[in-house]
Coordinates of C-alpha atoms in Angstrom, one line a residue:
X25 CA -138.7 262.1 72.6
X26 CA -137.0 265.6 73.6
X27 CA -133.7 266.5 72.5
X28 CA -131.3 265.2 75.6
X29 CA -133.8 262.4 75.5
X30 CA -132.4 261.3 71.9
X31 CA -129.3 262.5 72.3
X32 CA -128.5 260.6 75.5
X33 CA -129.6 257.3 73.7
X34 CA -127.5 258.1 70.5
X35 CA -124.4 258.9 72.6
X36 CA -124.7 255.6 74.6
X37 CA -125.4 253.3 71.4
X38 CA -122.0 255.3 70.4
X39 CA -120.3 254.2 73.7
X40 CA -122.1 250.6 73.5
X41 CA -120.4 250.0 70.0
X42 CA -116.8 252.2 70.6
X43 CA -116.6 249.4 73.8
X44 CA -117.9 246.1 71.7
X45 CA -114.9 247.4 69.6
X46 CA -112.2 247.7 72.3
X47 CA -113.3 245.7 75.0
X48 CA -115.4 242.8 73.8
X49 CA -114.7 242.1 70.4
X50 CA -111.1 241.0 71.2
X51 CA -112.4 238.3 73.5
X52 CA -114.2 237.2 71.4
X53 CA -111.7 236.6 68.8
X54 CA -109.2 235.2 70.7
X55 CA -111.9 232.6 72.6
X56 CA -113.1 231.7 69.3
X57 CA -109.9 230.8 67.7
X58 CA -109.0 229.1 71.2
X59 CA -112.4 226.8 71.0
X60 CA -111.2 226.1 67.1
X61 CA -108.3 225.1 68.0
X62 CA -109.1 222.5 70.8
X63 CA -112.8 221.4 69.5
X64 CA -113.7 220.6 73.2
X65 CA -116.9 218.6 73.5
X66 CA -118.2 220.4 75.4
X67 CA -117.9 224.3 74.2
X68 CA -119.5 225.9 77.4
X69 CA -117.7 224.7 79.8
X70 CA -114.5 225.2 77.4
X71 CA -115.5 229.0 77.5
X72 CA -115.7 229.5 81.1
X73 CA -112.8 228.1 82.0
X74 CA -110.8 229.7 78.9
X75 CA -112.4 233.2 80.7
X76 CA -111.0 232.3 83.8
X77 CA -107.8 231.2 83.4
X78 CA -106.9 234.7 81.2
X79 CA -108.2 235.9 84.4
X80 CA -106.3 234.3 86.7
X81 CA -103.1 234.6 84.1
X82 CA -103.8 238.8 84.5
X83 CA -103.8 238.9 88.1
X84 CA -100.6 237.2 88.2
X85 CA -98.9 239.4 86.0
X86 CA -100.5 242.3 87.9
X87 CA -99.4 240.8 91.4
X88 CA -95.5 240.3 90.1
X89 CA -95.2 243.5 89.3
X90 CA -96.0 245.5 92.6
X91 CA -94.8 245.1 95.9
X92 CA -94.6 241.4 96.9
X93 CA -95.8 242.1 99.9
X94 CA -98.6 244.0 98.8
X95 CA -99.2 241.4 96.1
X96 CA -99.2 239.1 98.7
X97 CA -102.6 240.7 99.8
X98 CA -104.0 241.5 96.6
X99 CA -103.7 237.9 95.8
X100 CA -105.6 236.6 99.0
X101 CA -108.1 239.2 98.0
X102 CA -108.6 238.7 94.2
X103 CA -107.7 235.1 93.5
X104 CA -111.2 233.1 94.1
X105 CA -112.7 229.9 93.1
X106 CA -113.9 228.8 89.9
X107 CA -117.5 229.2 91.6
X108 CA -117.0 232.8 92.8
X109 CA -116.2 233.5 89.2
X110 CA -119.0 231.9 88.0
X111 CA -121.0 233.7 90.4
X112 CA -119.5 237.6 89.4
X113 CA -119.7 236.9 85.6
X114 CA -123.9 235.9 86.5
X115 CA -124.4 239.3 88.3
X116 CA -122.3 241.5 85.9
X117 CA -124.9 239.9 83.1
X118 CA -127.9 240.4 85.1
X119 CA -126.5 243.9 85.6
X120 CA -126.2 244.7 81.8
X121 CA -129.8 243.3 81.5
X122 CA -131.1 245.4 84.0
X123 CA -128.9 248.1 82.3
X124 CA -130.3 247.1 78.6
X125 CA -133.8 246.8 79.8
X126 CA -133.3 250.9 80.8
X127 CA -132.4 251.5 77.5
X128 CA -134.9 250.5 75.9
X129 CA -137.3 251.8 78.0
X130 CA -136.0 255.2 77.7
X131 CA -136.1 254.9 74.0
X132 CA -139.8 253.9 74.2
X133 CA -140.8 256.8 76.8
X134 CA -138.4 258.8 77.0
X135 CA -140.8 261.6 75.5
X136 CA -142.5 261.7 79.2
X137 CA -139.2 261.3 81.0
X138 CA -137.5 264.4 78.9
X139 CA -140.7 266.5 79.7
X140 CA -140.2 266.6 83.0
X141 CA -137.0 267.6 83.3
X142 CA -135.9 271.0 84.9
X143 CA -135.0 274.0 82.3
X144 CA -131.7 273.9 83.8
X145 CA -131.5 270.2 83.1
X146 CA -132.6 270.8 79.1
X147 CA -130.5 273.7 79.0
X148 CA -127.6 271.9 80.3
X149 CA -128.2 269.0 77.6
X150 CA -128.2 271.4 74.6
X151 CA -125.3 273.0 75.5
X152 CA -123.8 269.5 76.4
X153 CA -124.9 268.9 72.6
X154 CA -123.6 272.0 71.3
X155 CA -120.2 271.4 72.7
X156 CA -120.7 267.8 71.2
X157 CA -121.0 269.4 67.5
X158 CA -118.2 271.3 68.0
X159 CA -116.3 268.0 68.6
X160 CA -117.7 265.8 65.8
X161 CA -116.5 268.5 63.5
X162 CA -113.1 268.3 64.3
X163 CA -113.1 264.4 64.2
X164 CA -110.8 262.4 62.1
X165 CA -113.8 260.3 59.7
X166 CA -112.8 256.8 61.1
X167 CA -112.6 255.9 64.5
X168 CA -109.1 255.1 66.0
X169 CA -108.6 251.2 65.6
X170 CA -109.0 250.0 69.2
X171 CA -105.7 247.9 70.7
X172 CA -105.3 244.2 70.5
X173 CA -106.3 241.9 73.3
X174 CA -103.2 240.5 75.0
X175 CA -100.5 242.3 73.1
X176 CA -99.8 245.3 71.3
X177 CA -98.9 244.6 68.1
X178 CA -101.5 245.1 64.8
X179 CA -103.7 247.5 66.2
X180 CA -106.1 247.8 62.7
X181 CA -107.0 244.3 63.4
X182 CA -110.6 245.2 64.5
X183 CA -111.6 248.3 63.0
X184 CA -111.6 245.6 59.9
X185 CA -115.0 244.2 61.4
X186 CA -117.9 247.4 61.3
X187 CA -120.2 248.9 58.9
X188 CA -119.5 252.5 57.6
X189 CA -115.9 252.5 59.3
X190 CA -115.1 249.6 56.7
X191 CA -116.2 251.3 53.2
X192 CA -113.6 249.0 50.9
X193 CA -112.1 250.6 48.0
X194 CA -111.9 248.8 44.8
X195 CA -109.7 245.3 45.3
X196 CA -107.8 243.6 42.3
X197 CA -106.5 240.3 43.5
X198 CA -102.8 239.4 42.5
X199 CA -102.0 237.1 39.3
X200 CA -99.6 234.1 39.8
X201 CA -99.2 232.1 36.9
X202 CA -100.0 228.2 37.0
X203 CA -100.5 225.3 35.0
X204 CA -103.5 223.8 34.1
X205 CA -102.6 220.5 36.3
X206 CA -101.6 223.3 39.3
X207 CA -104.9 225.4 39.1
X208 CA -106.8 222.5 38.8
X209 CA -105.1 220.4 41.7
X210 CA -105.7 224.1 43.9
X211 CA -109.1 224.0 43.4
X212 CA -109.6 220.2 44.1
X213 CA -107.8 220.6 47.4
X214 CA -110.2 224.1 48.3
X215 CA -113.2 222.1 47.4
X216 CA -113.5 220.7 50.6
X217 CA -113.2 223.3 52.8
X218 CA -115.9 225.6 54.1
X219 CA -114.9 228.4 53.4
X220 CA -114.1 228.3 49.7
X221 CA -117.2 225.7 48.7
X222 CA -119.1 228.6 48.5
X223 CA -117.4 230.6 46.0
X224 CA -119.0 231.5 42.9
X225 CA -117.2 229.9 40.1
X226 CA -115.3 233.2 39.0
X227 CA -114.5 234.1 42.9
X228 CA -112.8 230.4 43.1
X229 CA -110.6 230.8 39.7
X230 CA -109.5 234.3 41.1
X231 CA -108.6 233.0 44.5
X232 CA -106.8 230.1 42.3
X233 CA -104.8 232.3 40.7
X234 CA -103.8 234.6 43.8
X235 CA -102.0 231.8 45.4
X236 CA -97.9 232.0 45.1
X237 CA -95.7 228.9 45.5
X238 CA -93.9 228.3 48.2
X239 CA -91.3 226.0 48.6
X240 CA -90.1 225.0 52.0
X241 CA -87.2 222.9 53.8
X242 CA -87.5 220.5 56.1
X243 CA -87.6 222.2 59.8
X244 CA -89.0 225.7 58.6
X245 CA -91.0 227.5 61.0
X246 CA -93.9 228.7 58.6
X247 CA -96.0 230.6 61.1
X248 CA -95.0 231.4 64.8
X249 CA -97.8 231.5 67.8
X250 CA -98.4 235.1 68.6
X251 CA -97.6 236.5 65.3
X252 CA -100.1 238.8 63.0
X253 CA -101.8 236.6 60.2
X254 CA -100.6 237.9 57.0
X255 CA -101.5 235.2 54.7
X256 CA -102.7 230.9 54.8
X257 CA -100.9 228.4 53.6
X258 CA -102.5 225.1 51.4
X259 CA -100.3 222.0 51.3
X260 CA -99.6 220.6 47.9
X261 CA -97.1 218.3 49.0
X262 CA -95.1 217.6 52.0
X263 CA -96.6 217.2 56.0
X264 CA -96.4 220.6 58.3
X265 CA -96.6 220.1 62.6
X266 CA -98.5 222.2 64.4
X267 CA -97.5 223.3 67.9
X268 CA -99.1 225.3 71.0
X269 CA -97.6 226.7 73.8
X270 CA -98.5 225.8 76.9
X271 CA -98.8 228.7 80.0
X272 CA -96.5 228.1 83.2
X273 CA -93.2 228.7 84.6
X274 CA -92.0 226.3 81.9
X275 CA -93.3 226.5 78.8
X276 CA -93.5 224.1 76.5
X277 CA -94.8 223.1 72.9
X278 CA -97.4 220.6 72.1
X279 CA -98.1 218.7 69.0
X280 CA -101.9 219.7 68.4
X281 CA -102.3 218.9 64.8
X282 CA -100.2 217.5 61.6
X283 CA -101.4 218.5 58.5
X284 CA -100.4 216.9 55.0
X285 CA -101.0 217.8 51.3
X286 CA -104.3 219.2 50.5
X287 CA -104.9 220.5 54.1
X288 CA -105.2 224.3 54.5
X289 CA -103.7 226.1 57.6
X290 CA -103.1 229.7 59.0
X291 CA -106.9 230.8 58.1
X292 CA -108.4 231.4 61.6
X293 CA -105.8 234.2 62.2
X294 CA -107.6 235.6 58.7
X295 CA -110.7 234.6 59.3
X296 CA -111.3 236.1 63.0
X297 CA -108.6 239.2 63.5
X298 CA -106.5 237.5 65.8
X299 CA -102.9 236.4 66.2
X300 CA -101.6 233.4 65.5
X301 CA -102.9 230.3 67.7
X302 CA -100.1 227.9 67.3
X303 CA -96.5 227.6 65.6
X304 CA -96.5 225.4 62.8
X305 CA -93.1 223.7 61.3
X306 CA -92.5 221.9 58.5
X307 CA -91.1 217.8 58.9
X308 CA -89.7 217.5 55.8
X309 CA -89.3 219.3 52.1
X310 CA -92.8 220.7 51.1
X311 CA -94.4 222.5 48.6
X312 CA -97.0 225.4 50.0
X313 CA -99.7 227.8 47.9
X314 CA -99.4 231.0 50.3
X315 CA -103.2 233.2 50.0
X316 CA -102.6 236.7 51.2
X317 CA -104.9 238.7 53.9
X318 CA -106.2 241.2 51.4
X319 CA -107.3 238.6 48.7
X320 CA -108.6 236.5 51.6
X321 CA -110.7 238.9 53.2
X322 CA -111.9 240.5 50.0
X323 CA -113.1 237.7 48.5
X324 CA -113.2 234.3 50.5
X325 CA -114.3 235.8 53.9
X326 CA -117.4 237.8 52.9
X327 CA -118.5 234.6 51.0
X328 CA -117.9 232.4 53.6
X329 CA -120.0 235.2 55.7
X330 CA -122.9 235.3 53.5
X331 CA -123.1 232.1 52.9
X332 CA -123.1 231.1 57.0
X333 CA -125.8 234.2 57.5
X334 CA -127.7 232.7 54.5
X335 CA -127.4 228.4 55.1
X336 CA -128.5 229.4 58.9
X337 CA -131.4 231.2 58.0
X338 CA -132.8 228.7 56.2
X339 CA -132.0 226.3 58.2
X340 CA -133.7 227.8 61.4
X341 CA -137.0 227.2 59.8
X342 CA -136.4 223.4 59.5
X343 CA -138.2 221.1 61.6
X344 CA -135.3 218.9 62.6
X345 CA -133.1 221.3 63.5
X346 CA -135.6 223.7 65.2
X347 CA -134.4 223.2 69.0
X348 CA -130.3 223.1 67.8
X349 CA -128.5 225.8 69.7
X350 CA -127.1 228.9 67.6
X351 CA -123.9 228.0 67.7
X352 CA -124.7 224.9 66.3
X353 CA -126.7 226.1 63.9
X354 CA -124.2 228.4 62.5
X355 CA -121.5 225.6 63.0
X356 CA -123.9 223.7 60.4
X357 CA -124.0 226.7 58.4
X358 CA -120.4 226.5 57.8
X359 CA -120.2 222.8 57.2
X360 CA -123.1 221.7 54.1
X361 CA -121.9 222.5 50.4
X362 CA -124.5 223.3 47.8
X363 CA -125.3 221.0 45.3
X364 CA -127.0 221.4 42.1
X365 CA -128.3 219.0 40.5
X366 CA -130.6 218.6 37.1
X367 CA -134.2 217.4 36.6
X368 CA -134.2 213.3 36.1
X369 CA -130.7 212.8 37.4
X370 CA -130.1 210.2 40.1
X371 CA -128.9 211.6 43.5
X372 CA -128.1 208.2 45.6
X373 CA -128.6 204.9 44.5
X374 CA -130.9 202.2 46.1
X375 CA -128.6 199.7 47.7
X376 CA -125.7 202.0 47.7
X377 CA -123.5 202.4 50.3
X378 CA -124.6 205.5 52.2
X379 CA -122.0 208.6 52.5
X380 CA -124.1 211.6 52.3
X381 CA -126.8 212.9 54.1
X382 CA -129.1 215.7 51.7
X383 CA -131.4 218.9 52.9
X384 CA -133.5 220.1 50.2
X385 CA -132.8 224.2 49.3
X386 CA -134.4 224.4 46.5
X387 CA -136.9 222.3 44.5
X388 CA -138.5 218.9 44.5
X389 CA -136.7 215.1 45.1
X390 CA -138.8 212.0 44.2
X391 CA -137.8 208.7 46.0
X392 CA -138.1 205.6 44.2
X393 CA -138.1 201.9 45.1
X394 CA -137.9 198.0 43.6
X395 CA -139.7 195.8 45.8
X396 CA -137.3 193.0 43.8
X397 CA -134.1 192.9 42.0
X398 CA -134.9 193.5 38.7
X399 CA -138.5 195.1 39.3
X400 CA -139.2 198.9 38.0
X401 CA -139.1 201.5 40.7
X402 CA -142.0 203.2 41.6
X403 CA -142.4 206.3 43.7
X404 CA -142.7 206.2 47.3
X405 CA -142.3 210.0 48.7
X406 CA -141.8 213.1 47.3
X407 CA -139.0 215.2 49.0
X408 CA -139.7 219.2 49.2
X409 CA -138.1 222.6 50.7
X410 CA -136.7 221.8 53.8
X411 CA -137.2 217.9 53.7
X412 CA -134.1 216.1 54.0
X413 CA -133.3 212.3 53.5
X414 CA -130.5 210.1 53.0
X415 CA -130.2 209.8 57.0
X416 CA -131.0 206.2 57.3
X417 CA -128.3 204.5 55.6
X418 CA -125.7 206.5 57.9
X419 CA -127.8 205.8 60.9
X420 CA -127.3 202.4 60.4
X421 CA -124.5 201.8 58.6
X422 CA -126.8 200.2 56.0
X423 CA -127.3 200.0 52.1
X424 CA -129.9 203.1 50.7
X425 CA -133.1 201.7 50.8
X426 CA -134.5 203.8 47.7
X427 CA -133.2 205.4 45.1
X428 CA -133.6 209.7 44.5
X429 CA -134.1 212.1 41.5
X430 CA -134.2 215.3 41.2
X431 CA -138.1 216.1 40.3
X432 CA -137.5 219.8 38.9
X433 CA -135.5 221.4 36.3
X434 CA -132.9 222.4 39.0
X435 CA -132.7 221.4 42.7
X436 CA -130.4 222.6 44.9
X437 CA -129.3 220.4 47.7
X438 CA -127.3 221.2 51.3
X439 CA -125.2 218.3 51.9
X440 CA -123.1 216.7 54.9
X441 CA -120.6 214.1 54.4
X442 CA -120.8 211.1 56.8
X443 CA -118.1 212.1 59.7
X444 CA -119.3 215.5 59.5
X445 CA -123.2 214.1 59.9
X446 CA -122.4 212.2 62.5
X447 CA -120.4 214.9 65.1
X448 CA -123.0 217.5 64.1
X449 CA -126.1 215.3 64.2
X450 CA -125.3 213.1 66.2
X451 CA -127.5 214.2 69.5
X452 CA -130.9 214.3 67.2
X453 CA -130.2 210.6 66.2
X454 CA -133.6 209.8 68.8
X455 CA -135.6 212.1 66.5
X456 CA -134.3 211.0 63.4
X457 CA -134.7 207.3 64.5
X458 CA -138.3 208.1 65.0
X459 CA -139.1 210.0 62.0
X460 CA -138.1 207.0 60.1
X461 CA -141.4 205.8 59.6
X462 CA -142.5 208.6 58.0
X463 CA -140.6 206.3 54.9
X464 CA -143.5 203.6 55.1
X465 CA -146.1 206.5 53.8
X466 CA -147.1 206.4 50.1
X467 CA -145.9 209.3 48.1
X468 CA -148.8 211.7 47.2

């Protein structure tokens, strides 16, 4: 590839991410949280309309303040149906295909394309570069944070998100003293969630101990919608409200959630870049554990990364799950907790009531049955990577038909809980159903 060959495709990969930055990334924050928030069943069609309506919300603030005449007419002209929408968001994305495909094509051949350019074109592209150089030299080292989407308040928000713009300097988390019954009711409450089960043991008792007590009166407005995130809250005791504002001439807030003691709130604003998606109020006396940003993303956010990038890998390449969309795939991701369990223990119990549903990381599982009360168990299948099992007795809402061991010195298991099993899983019940019989084989 020539010179203005490779520097044309450097300088638009430059562009490409300098606009993801200030343009798209924002969205995509604020849609995220907005889908979060509201769990729609169905997430597409939750998108689209979120899309449009900031749309439609934009030309209205546009129209009232001009003219009102001349709003009048920009209003005929720029307000359209949900179809025409629909329709200009397909042909802007064929456009950036077409647009990507030219790219790429260039970075493939541009060798022949550069050669046979003029000598004024090639002499215009390494002065063009020249003058580039001079510029990069007197460049500040990061790139200017890009502005907020919506509002202009926190503007580092997402220069928090890239690569070599985000080299972290050395982070010491803050040291609140606790108990032994605090620390160890914290950690209790954190188990649950996603994004602290994956924690390494020492990540989870620093975390523990970066969490200051907060105490609360009844009435207290904890977080306001619109704010910056500076910290999340976990709920040792008391009950906090959560409200939304709803858009129009008169706005109004809307009880969306109520969260009680062990609950954890105020993380999405951490967790995505974005401002606050809802108020929340205390109803009575409570007692909070506040987690700062810094702490947060330092520690629990680029676990809670890895582990999503690492769970979805893996579970790409099971069978089961090979035709479930990305985004449900990651949603998975986020949801099964590692277990660990040693060679010769029992995992679930044969005539057990069923709560868990098990994916096999790591190692080997052995299923065992008595054909008789009383009777030994003998082996009936043998459970390996990416085998999973436990399914049936949630399916059905029936006792476990067999009994499981671990079969190796340690096994590591991805599980899901029964409610979470049964919203994630829920549309490959069919193949599941029909994979049951792989249970009447004899174990090798």
């Amino acid at each position: 590839m020539t010179s203005g060959g490779a520097q044309f495709v450097n300088r638009s990969a430059q562009e490409h991410l300098l606009y993801i930055q200030e343009k798209v990334n924002p969205i995509l924050e604020a849609l995220v949280t907005a889908v979060l928030l509201e769990r729609p069943e169905d997430p597409s069609f939750f998108m689209l309309k979120w899309l449009c309506e900031q749309t439609k919300s934009l030309d209205a603030t546009d129209q009232g303040s001009g003219d009102s005449g001349q709003g009048s007419g920009d209003s005929r002209q720029r307000t359209g149906t949900t179809a025409d929408e629909i329709v200009a968001v397909r042909e802007e994305i064929r456009k950036l295909t077409e647009r990507k495909a030219e790219l790429l094509a260039l970075k493939r051949g541009g060798g022949a394309r550069g050669d046979a350019k003029s000598d004024k074109s090639t002499k215009a592209d390494d002065d063009e570069e020249e003058d580039e150089d001079d510029d990069d030299d007197e460049a500040p080292d990061m790139m200017p944070p890009p502005p907020a989407y919506f509002r202009g308040a926190r503007q580092s928000v997402s220069a928090e998100a890239y690569g070599d713009w985000n080299r972290k300097a050395a982070f010491v988390a803050p040291v609140y003293e606790k108990s032994s019954e605090q620390k160890e009711r914290i950690e209790r409450c954190l188990g649950p969630s996603f994004l602290f089960n994956s924690l390494e043991k020492q990540d989870m008792q620093t975390v523990v101990m970066a969490f200051k007590e907060r105490q609360v009166e009844a009435n207290t407005r904890i977080i306001e919608q619109g704010d910056d995130g500076q910290s999340m809250f976990l709920i040792e005791e008391g009950e906090v409200n959560c409200f939304k504002t709803t858009e129009g001439e008169e706005k109004m807030e809307k009880l969306v959630k109520t969260c009680s003691a062990g609950d954890v709130f105020g993380e999405l604003a951490l967790l995505y870049n974005c401002p606050r998606a809802a108020s929340v109020v205390s109803t009575g006396k409570s007692i909070l554990w506040e987690l700062d940003r810094e702490t947060f993303n330092n520690i629990v956010k680029d676990a809670a990364a890895k582990k999503r990038t690492t769970y979805a890998e893996f579970l790409k390449k099971v069978p089961l799950l090979r035709n479930v969309e990305p985004y449900e795939m990651m949603t998975i991701a986020d949801a099964v907790k590692v277990e660990t369990i040693e060679k010769d223990i029992r995992i679930i119990q044969q005539g057990d009531v069923g709560d868990k549903f098990f994916l096999v990381l790591e190692g080997e599982c052995i299923a065992k049955k008595a054909i008789a009360a009383g009777e030994e168990e003998t082996p009936v299948m043998t459970h390996k990577v990416g085998d999973y099992f436990g399914e049936l007795a949630l399916l059905g809402n029936t006792p476990r038909a067999a009994s499981v061991y671990a079969n190796d010195r340690h096994v590591k298991l991805l599980s899901l809980d029964r409610k979470t099993f049964k919203r994630m899983l829920g549309p490959l019940e069919d193949i599941l159903r029909r994979e049951a019989k792989r249970y009447d084989l004899p174990a090798n």
